[in-house]
Structure formats: C-alpha cells, structure tokens
Short mmCIF file of C-alpha atoms in Angstrom, two decimals:
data_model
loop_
_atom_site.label_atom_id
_atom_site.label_comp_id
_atom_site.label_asym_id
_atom_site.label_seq_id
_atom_site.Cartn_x
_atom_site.Cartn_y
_atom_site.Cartn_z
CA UNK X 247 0.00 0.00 0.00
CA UNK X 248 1.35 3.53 -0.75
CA UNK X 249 2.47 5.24 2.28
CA UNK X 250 3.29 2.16 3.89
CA UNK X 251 5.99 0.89 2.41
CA UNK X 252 9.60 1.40 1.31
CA UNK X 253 8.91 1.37 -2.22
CA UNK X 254 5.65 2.47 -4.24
CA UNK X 255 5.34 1.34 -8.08
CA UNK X 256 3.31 3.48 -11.20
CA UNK X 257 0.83 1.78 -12.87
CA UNK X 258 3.61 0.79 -15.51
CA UNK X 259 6.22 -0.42 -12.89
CA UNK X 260 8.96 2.87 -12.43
CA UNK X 261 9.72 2.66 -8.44
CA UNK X 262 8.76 5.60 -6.35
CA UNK X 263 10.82 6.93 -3.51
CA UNK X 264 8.68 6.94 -0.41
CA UNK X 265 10.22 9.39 1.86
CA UNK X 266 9.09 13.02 3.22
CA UNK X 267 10.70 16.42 2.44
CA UNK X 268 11.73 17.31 5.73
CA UNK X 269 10.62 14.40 7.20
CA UNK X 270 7.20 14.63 7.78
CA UNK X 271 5.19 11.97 8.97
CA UNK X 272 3.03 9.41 6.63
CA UNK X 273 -0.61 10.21 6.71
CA UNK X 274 -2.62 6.63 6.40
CA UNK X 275 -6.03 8.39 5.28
CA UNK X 276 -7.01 7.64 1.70
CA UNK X 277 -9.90 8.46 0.41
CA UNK X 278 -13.06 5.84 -1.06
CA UNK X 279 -12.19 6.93 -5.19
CA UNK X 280 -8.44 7.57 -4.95
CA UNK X 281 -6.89 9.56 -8.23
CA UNK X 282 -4.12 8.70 -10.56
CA UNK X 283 -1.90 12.26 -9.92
CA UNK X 284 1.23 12.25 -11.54
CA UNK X 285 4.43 14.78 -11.19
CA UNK X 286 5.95 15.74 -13.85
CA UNK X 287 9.42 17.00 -12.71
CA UNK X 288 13.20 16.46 -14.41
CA UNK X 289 14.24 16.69 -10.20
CA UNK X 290 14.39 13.69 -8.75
CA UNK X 291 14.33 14.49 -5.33
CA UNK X 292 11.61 17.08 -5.99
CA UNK X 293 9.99 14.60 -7.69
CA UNK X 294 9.78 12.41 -5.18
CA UNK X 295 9.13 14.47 -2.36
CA UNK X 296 5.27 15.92 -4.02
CA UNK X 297 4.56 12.20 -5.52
CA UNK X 298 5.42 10.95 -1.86
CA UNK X 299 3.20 13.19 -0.45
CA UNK X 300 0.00 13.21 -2.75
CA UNK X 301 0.91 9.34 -2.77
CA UNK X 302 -0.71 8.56 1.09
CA UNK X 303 -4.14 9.31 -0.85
CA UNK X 304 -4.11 8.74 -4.31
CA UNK X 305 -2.28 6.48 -7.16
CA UNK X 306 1.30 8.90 -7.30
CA UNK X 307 3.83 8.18 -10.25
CA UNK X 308 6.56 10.46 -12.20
CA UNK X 309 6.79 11.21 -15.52
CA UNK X 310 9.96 12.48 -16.83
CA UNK X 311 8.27 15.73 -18.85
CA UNK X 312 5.74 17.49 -20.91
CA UNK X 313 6.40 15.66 -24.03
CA UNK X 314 6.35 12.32 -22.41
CA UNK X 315 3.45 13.62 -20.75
CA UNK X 316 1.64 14.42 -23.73
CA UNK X 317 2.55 11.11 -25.74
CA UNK X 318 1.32 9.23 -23.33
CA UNK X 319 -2.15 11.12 -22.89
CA UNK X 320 -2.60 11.29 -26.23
CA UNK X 321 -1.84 7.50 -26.54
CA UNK X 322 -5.29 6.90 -24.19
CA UNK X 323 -3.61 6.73 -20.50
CA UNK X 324 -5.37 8.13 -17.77
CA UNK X 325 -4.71 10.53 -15.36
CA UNK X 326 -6.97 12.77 -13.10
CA UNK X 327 -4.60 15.42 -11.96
CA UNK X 328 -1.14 16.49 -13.51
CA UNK X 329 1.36 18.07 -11.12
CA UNK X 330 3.53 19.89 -13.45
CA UNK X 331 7.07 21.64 -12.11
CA UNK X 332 7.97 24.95 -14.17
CA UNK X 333 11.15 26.62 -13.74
CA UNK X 334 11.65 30.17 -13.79
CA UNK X 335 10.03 31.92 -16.71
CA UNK X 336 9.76 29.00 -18.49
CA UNK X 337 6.70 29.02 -20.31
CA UNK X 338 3.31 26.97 -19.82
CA UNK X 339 1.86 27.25 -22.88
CA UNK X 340 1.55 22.99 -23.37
CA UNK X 341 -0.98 23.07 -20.72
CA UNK X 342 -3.31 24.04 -23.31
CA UNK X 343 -2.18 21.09 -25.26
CA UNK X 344 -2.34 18.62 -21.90
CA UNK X 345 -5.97 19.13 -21.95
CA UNK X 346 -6.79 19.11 -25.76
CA UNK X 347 -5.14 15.61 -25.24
CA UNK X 348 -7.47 14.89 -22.08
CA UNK X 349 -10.41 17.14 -21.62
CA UNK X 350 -10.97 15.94 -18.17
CA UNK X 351 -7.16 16.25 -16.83
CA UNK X 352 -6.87 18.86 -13.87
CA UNK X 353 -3.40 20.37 -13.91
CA UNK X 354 -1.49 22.34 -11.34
CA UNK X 355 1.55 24.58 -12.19
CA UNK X 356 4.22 24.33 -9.58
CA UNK X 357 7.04 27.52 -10.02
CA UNK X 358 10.52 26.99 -8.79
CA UNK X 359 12.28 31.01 -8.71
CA UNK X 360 8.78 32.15 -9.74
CA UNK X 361 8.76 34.99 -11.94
CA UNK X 362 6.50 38.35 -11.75
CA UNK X 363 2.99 37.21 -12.16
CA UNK X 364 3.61 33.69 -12.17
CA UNK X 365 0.04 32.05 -11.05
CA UNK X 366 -1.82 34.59 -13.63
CA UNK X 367 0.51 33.41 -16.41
CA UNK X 368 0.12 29.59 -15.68
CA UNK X 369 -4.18 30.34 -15.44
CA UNK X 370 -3.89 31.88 -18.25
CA UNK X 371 -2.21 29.01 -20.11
CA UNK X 372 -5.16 26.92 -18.96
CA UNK X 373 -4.01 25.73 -15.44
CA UNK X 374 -6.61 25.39 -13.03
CA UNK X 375 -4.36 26.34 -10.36
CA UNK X 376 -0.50 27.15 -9.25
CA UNK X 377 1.55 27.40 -6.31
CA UNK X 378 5.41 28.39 -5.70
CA UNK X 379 8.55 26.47 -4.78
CA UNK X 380 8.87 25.93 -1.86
CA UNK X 381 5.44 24.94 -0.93
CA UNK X 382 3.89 22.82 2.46
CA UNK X 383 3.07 20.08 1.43
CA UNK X 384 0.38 19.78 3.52
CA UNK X 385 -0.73 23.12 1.44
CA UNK X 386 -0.25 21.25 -1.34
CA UNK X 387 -2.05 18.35 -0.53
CA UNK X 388 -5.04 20.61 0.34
CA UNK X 389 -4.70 22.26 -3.00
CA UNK X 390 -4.63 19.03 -4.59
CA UNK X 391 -7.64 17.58 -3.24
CA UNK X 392 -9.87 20.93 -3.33
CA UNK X 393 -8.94 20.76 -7.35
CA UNK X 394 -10.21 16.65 -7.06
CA UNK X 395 -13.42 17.47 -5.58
CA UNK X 396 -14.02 20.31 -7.80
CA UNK X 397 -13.29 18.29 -11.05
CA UNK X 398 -15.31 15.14 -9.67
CA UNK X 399 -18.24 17.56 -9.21
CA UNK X 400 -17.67 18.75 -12.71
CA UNK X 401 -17.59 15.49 -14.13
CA UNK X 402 -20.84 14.54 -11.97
CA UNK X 403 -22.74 17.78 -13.71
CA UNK X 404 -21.62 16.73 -16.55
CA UNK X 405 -22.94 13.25 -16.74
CA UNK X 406 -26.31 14.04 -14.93
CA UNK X 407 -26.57 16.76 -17.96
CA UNK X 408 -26.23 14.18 -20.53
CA UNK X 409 -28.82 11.93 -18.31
CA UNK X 410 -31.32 14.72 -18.87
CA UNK X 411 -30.52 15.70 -22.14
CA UNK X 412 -31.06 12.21 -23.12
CA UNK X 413 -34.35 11.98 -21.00
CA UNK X 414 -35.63 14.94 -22.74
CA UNK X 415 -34.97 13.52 -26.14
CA UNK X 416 -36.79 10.29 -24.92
CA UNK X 417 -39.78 12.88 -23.47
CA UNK X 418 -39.92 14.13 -27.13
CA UNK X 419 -39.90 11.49 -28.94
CA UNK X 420 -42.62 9.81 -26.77
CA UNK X 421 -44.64 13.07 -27.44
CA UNK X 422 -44.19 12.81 -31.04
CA UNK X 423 -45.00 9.31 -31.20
CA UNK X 424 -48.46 10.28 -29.35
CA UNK X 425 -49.14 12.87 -31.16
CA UNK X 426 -48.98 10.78 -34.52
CA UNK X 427 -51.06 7.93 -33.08
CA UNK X 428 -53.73 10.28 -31.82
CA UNK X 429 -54.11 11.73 -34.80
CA UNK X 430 -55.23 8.77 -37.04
CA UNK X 431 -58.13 8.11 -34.69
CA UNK X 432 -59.08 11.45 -34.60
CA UNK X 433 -59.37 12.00 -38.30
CA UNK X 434 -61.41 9.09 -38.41
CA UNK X 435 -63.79 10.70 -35.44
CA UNK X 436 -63.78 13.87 -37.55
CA UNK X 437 -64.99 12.18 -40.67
CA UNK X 438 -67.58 10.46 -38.74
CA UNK X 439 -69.05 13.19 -37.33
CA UNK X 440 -69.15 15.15 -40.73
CA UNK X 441 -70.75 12.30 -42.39
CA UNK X 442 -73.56 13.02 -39.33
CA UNK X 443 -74.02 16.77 -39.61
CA UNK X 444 -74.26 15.80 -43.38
CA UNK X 445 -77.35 13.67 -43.01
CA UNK X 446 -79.22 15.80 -39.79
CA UNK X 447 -81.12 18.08 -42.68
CA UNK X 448 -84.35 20.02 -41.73
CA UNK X 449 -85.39 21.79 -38.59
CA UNK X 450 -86.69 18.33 -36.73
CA UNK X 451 -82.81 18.08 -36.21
CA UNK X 452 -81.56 21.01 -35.61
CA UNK X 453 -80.56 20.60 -32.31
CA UNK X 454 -78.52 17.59 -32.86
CA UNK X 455 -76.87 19.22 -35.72
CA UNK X 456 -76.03 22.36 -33.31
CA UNK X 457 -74.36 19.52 -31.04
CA UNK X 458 -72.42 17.50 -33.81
CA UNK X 459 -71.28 21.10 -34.82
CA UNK X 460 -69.89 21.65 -31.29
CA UNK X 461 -68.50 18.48 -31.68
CA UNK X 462 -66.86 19.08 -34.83
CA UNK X 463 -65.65 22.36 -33.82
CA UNK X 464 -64.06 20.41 -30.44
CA UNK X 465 -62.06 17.67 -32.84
CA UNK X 466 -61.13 20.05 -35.40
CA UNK X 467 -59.41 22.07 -32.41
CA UNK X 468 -58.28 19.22 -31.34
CA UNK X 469 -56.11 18.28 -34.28
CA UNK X 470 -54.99 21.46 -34.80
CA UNK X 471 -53.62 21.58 -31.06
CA UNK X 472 -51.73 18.30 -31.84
CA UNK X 473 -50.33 19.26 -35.14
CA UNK X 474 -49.16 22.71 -33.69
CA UNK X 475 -47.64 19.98 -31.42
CA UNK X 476 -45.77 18.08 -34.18
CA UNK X 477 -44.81 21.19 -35.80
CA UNK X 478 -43.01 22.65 -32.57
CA UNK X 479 -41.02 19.44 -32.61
CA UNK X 480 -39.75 19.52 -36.07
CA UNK X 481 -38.90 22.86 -35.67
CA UNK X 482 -36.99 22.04 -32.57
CA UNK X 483 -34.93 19.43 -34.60
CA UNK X 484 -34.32 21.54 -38.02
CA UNK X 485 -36.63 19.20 -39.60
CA UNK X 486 -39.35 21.42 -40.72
CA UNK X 487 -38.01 23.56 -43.65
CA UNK X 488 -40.06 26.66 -44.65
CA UNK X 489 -42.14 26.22 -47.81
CA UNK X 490 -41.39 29.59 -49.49
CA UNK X 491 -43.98 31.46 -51.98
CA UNK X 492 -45.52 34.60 -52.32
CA UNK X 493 -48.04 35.92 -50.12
CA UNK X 494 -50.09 38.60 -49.67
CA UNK X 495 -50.19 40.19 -46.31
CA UNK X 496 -53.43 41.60 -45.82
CA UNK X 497 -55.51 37.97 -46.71
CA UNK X 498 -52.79 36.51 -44.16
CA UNK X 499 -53.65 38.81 -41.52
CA UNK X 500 -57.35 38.49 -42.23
CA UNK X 501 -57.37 34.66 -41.98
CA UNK X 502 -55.40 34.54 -39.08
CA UNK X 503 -58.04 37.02 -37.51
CA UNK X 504 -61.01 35.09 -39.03
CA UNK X 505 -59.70 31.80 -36.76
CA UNK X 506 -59.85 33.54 -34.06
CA UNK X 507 -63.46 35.67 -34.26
CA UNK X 508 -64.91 32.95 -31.76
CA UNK X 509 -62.98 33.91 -29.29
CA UNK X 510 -62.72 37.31 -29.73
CA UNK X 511 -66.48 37.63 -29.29
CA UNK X 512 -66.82 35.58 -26.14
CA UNK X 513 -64.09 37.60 -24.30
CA UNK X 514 -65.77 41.26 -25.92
CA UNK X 515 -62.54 41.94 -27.42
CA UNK X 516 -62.41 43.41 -31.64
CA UNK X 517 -59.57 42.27 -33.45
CA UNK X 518 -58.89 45.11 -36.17
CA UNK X 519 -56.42 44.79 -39.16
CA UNK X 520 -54.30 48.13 -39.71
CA UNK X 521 -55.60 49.91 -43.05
CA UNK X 522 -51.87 50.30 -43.72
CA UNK X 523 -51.42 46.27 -44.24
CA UNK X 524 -50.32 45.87 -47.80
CA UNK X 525 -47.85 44.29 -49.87
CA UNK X 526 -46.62 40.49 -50.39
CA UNK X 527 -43.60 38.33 -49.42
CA UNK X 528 -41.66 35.27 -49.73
CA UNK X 529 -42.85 32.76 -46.72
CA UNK X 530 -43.95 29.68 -45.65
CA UNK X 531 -47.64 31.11 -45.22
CA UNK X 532 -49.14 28.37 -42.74
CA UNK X 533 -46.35 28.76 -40.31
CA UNK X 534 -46.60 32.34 -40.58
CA UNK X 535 -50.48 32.02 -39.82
CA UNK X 536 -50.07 29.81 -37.15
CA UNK X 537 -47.76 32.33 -35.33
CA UNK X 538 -49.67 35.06 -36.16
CA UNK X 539 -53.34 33.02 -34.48
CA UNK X 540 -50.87 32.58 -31.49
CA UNK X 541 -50.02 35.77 -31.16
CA UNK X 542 -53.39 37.28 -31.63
CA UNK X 543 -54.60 34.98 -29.35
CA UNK X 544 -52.41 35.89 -26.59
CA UNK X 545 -53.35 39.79 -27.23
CA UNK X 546 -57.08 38.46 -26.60
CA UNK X 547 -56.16 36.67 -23.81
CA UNK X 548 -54.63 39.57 -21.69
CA UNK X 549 -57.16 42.58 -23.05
CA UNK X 550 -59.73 43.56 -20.98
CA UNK X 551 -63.31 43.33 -22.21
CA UNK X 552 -63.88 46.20 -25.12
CA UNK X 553 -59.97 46.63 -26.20
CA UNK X 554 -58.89 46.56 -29.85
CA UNK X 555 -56.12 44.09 -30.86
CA UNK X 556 -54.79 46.32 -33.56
CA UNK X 557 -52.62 43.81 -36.55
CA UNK X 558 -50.45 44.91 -38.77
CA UNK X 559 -47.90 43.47 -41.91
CA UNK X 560 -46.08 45.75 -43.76
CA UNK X 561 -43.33 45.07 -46.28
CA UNK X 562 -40.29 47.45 -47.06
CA UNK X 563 -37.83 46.51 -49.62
CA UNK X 564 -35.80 44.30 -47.17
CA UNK X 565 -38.03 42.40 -44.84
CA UNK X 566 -41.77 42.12 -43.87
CA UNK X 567 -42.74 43.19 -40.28
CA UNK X 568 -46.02 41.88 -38.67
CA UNK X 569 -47.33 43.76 -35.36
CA UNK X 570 -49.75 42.82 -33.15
CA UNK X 571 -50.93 45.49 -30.71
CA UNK X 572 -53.15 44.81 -27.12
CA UNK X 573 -54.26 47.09 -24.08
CA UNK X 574 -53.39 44.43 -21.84
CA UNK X 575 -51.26 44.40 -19.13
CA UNK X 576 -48.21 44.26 -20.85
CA UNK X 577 -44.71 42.35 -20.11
CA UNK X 578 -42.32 43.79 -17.07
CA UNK X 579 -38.83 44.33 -18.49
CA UNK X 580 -37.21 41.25 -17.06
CA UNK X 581 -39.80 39.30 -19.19
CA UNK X 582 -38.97 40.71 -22.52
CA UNK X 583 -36.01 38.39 -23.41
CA UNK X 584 -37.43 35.12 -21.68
CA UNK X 585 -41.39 35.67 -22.40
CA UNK X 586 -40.78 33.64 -25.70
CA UNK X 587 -38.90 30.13 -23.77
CA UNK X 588 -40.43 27.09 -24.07
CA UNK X 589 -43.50 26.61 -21.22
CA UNK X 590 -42.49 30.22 -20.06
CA UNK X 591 -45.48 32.20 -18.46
CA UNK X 592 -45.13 35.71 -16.90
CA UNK X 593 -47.65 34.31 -14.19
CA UNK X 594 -46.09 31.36 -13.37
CA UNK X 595 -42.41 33.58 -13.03
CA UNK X 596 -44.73 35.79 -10.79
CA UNK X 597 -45.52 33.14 -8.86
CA UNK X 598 -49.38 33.44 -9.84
CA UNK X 599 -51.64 30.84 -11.96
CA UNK X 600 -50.85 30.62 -15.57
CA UNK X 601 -53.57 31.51 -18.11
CA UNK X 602 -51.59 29.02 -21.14
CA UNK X 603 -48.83 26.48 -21.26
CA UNK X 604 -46.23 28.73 -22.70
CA UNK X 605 -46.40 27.13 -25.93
CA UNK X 606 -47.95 30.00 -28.09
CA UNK X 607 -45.09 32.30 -28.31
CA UNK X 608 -42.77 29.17 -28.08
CA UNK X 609 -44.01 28.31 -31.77
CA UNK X 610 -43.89 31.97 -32.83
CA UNK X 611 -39.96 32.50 -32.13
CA UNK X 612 -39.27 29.02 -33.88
CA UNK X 613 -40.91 29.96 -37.20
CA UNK X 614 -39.66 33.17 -37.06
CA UNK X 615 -36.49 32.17 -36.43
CA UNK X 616 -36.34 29.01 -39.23
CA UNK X 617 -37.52 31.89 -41.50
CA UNK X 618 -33.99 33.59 -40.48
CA UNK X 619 -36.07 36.55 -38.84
CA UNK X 620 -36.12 38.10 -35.25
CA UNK X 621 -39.17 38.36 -32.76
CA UNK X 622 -39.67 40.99 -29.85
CA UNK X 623 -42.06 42.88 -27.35
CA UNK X 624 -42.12 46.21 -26.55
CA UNK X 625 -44.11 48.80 -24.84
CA UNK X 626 -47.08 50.10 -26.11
CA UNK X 627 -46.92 54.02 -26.15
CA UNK X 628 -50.79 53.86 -24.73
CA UNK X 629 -50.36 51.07 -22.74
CA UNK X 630 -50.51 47.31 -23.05
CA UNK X 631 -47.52 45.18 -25.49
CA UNK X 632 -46.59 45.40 -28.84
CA UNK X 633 -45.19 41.87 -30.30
CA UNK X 634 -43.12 42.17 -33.48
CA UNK X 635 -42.27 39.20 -35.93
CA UNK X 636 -39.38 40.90 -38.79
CA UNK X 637 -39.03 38.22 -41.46
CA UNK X 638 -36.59 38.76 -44.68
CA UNK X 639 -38.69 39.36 -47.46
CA UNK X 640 -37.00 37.03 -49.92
#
C-alpha cells in the first residue's frame, strides 16, 4: 500500500521513492475513489518528495516531462490530476495542449524562482491552479484535493446533464409518437361526425346538428392543437423547412383574424387589421399564420373586455414586419427576453396561476427564427404590449 511501504510502483512499474521532504510523517487516510496524480518534474528528489506526499491518498507516479506527458495522454492513458514543475520563466503554454489531449485532466503549475505574475501566467495558459517552490506540502495536498473534488463535481454535472438531455430527447420522442397515433383516430372521429351533420337536414334536427357542430368544432381544435404539437417538434430538430412562396399580407392577416373571431367575441374583445397592411412576401404562409393566431390569441387573452387588438404586416424593400398590438397588461422588463422560452409564463415567473402552457409564443420564435427573422415585445406608447415578428422578405 502507498504510504506504507519502502517502495511504491506506477501503474507501468517505475519505483517511487517513499520518503518526506523534511521528514514529515506518513498520513494513512485515503480516500473511497483515490486519483491517478502524476508529477511531472526532471528533479528527482523534488519529484519524489510531491509524488510521496499526494501518494498517502491517491495512485502517485513520475513522468519524466511534458512531451512524455503528452505522448502518453494522447496514446489513451489516464490521469486525473497532472502536477507539473515549471522553472523560472519558463513558459506553460503545453498546458493548453495537456488538456486538448485529455479534456478531463486537472493540472497544477508548480514555479521553482517564480517569476512576476507567475500564477496569472500559468491560469492563463489553462491551469486550473499554481503554487510556488517551496510549498507545504500539507498546502499542497489541500490544494490538490480541493482541485479533485471540484473536477469530480464537474464530471458529476456533466454526466447528470447528458442523463437529462437524453431523458428529454426520450420525453420528445414519446410526445411525437403520441401525437402521430392520436391523430389517425381522430381524423377518423372527424370524418364520422361530418358524415352526421351531413345527413341531420331540416329543422326536426336542428338541435342535434347544433351539437355534432360543437362536436366538430371540439375535434377540429383538437387536431390542430396536436399538429401545432408536431410542428413545434420539427422545428426544434431543423426538420421542418419553410415552404417559401408569395403571399399577400393583408388575406394573411385576415385569416389569421377570421380563426380567431370565436374567441374574440366571447371575451368582448375586436380584433382590427391596420388599413396600412399591404404588400406580399416570400414565406412559408401556414407557419406564418399559425404564429400570427398565437399571437393574436395571446393579445385576446390579456385585453380587458372592449380593447382593440390592432394587426399589422407591412413590407419594405428588405423584410416584412407583422405587429400585433393589445391594451393588456403588458410584459415587465425582465420578461422581454425570456417571455418567448419554451413553457415560459409571466404568471407562473410571478408566482401566480398561468392563463396558457407557454407554448404560443414558443411556436412563434421558432418559425420566425427558421424563417432567419427576429421576434420581440415592446411597450405600447398607450399602454398594453406590442409583439413584433421581422421576417426577410426574400
């Protein structure tokens, strides 16, 4: 066992002297998960003396230098922590290369006749931390294991990032797989039920056909919810490419609107288009619609009973920009940026219940953005939020 012995071997066999600098006593204590640490260090008895130390809690062994060092890294040996002797103004520089060779390696820069500036220099040069010649060893043995612990809890983030990252592919993939499954069923509900409100003629049924209408209304919804639902996925994975044609902004606007006159009436709220709407661009017009229902749906959402949701398009020579005006409530500052995250709700960052799932504006941003444009909100000048899609026009 290191520490106990006369003699202590590397992993490949070179012998290890085992005694103190300055005599001090072994230290039996070794942790559950020791490290491999090795010194690298043309001084023998310097050389000895740190791998003697860091050796009563961890695998110790000497290399001879850098380019040994770096052969042997690069050749797939492992090593947790490099303990790498510098002297003078010697430079540092191959740390950089240490840990293009092993991304994980933590290395500490010990100076013998330090120069000015020393411990920025070797940072700088991608150490993660130095010390000066002389040093405690006990210091050093602190230093080392505070530099252990930090890269173990690195390397623990790490993998428990990759563990959700890969659980949030899975979540994704389950949803799309649900989402295609329910749809097949529904379609066939939907055909059903048209085939119904097709054959309930005449006032004797007109209350059933009132009902299958509701019902209609309900699925149709429904499978427009769950390919919105599809469609945010694809986007998310760069799947969903932008059909690009000509269209005419002021139909756009209209039909968008028209989707949404339901809803508008129920909650008292008029949804206006801007007399200045005209023009045409190049753009995939049913993503553009969809974000343009989501964001006039939001405005209708947050106005209060008798506002005007005011929507415009224009087109200039370089892009197309689509407003969509509300005397709501409008978003605080420290929304603006994050208002358009996936599942993001201004309530819900208050604290307060959430009036949608933070999907709407979701969508918006990701067509707007695989159309190479920008989305924003801004202050209304009479109150309430202005959201902005800017799309290139060709």
């Amino acid at each position: 066992m290191p520490g106990t012995s006369d003699e202590r071997n590397e992993p490949d066999g070179t012998a290890l002297a085992s005694r103190h600098a300055g005599g001090m006593p072994a230290k039996p204590h070794r942790p559950v998960d020791p490290k491999i640490v090795v010194v690298v260090e043309k001084d023998p008895s310097r050389a000895a003396a740190i791998a003697d130390a860091l050796g009563q809690a961890h695998a110790a062994a000497i290399w001879p230098s850098l380019a040994a060092a770096s052969a042997r890294l690069r050749g797939g040996e492992h090593v947790d922590l490099l303990v790498v002797g510098v002297a003078g103004g010697a430079p540092v520089a191959p740390c950089r290369a240490l840990k293009e060779a092993a991304p994980d390696l933590l290395v500490l820069v010990l100076y013998f006749d330090p120069p000015p500036h020393a411990v920025m220099r070797a940072l700088e040069a991608g150490a993660d931390d130095s010390a000066a010649w002389p040093v405690d060893l006990d210091e050093l043995r602190l230093r080392v294991e505070t530099l252990i612990d930090r890269g173990s809890r690195w390397s623990l983030c790490q993998r428990e990032l990759a563990e959700l990252r890969r659980l949030a592919a899975f979540k994704d993939d389950l949803v799309s797989l649900i989402v295609h499954d329910l749809r097949n069923p529904l379609a066939g509900m939907i055909g059903f039920l048209s085939s119904l409100e097709a054959s309930t003629t005449g006032p004797a049924h007109e209350p059933l056909r009132e009902d299958i209408e509701g019902a209609l209304g309900s699925a149709r919804k429904l499978e427009e919810v769950l390919g919105e639902l599809l469609q945010i996925r694809l986007l998310e994975e760069g799947a969903l490419t932008p059909l690009l044609a000509r269209v005419a902004l002021r139909p756009l606007l209209q039909s968008a609107a028209n989707s949404l006159e339901g809803v508008s009436r129920e909650r008292g709220v008029l949804v206006a288009i801007d007399a200045a709407s005209e023009g045409d661009a190049q753009m995939d017009g049913k993503l553009v619609r969809r974000a343009l229902e989501n964001l006039i749906a939001n405005a209708i959402r947050y106005s209060p009973r008798g506002a005007t949701v005011t929507v415009m398009g224009r087109a200039t020579q370089r892009e197309v920009c689509f407003e969509i005006a509300d005397d709501g409530p409008g978003i605080p500052d420290q929304f603006k940026e994050t208002v358009f995250g996936k599942f993001t709700s201004v309530e819900s960052e208050r604290g307060e219940a959430r009036r949608g799932f933070g999907l709407g504006l979701y969508q918006v941003k990701l067509v707007v953005d695989a159309h190479g444009g920008q989305v924003a909100v801004h202050d209304r000048a009479t109150g309430g939020a202005v959201f902005e899609m800017r799309l290139p026009r060709r």
